[in-house]
XYZ file of C-alpha atoms in Angstrom:
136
model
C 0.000 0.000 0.000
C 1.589 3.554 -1.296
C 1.720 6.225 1.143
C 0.224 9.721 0.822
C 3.379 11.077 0.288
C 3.578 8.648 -3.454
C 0.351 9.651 -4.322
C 1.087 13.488 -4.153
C 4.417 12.619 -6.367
C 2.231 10.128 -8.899
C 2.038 12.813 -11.733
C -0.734 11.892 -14.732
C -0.111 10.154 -17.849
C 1.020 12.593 -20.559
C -2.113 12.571 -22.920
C -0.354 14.703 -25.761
C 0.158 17.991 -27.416
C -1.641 20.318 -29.140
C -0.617 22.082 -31.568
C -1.677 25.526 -33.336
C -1.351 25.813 -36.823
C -0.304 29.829 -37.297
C -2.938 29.411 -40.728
C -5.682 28.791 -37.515
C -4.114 32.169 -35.769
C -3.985 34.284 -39.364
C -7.567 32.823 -39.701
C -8.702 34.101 -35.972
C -6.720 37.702 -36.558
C -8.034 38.250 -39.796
C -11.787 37.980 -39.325
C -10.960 40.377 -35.279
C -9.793 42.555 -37.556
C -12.643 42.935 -40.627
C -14.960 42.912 -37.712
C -13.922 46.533 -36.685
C -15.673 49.825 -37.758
C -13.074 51.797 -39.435
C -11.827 49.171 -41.466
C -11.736 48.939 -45.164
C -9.674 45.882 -45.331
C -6.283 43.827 -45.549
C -3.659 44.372 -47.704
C -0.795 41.853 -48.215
C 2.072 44.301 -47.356
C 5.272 44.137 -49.143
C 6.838 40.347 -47.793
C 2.933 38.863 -48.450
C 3.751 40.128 -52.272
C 6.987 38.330 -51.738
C 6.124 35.317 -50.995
C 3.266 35.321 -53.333
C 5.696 35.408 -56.116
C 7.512 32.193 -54.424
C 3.932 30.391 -54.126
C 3.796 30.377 -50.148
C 0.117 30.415 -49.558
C -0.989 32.133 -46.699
C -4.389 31.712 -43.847
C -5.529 35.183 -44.399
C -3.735 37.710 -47.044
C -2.779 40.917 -44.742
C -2.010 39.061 -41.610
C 1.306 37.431 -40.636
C 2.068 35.124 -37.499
C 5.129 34.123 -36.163
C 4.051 31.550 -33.153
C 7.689 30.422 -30.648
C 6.634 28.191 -27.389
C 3.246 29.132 -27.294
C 3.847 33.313 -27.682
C 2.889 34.839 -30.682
C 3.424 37.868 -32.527
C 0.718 39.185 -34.746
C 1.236 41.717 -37.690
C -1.664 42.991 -39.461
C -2.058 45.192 -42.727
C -4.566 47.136 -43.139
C -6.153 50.141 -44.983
C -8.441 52.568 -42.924
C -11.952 54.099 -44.196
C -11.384 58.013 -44.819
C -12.626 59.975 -41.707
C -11.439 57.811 -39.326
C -8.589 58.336 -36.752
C -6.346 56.259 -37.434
C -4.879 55.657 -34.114
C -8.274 55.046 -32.834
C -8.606 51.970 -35.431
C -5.073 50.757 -34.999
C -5.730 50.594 -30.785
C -9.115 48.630 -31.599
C -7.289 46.056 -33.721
C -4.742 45.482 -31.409
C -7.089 44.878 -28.500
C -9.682 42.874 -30.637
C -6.981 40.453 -32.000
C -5.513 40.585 -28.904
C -8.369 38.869 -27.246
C -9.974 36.877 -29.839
C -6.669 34.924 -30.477
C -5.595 34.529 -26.586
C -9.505 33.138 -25.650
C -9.803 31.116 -28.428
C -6.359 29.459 -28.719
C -4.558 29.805 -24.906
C -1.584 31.700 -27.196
C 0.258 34.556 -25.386
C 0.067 37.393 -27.853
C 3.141 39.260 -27.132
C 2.485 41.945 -29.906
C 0.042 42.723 -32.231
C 1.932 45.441 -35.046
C -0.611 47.283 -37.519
C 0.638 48.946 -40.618
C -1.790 51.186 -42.024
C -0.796 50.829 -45.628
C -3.810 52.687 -46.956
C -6.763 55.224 -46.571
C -10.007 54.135 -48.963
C -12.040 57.542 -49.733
C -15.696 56.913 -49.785
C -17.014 56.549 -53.392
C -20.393 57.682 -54.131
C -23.083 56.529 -52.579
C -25.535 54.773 -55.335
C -29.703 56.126 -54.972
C -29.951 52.302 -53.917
C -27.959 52.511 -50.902
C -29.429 56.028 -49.195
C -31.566 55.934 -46.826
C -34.552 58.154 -47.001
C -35.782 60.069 -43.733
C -39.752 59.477 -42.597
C -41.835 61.793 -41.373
C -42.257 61.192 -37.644
C-alpha cells in the first residue's frame, strides 16, 4: 500500500500535445480585424507580395504570425476608411486580436503590429444605398 506522500508525487499520464497551426491564428486575426468599424480591409504588405511570387500560400492575405513556445506575434495590414482616426482603429485592432486569439487558442500574444498601408475615400453613394428620412 503507497503512502500519501507517493500519491502526491504520482504525476498523470502525458495525454499529448496540441498544436496551433499559425494558418488557424492568421484565420482568428483576420476575421478580429474585418470585424472593426473603421476598417476597409487587408492588404498583403510588401513580404505577403513576396512570398506570393515564391507560391507560399498564406491563412488570411494581410495578416502574418510568427508563433515560438506558445507566444505569438501578430502583424496585421490594413487600410483605414477616410474619416477615421487612425490611431483610434489601430488601438481597436490590437485589443480585438488581442483577445480573440488569446480566448480562443490559450496563445500569449506578445504583440500585435498594424501597418496602415492605406486610406479608402468613400465613393459615391448609389440612390440604392441612401436611406430616405420618414416623417415622424
Amino acid at each position: 500500500m503507497s503512502d500519501i506522500k507517493d500519491i502526491l508525487n504520482e504525476k498523470e499520464p502525458e495525454t499529448g500535445i496540441i498544436k496551433i497551426s499559425e494558418d488557424v491564428v492568421e484565420v482568428l486575426a483576420d476575421k478580429a480585424v474585418r470585424e472593426i468599424d473603421g476598417v476597409a480591409g487587408l492588404t498583403a504588405g510588401f513580404l505577403g507580395n513576396v512570398a506570393d511570387v515564391f507560391g507560399k500560400k498564406g491563412g488570411a492575405k494581410g495578416v502574418d504570425v510568427d508563433i515560438k513556445e506558445n507566444k505569438v506575434t501578430i502583424t496585421v495590414h490594413v487600410v483605414i476608411k477616410y474619416g477615421c482616426r487612425i490611431p483610434e482603429i489601430a488601438w481597436r485592432i490590437q485589443e480585438a486580436v488581442k483577445n480573440t486569439v488569446e480566448s480562443m487558442t490559450d496563445l500569449e500574444v506578445l504583440k500585435v503590429n498594424v501597418f496602415v498601408d492605406g486610406v479608402k475615400f468613400i465613393e459615391e453613394i448609389s440612390p440604392e444605398e441612401t436611406v430616405e428620412e420618414t416623417e415622424e
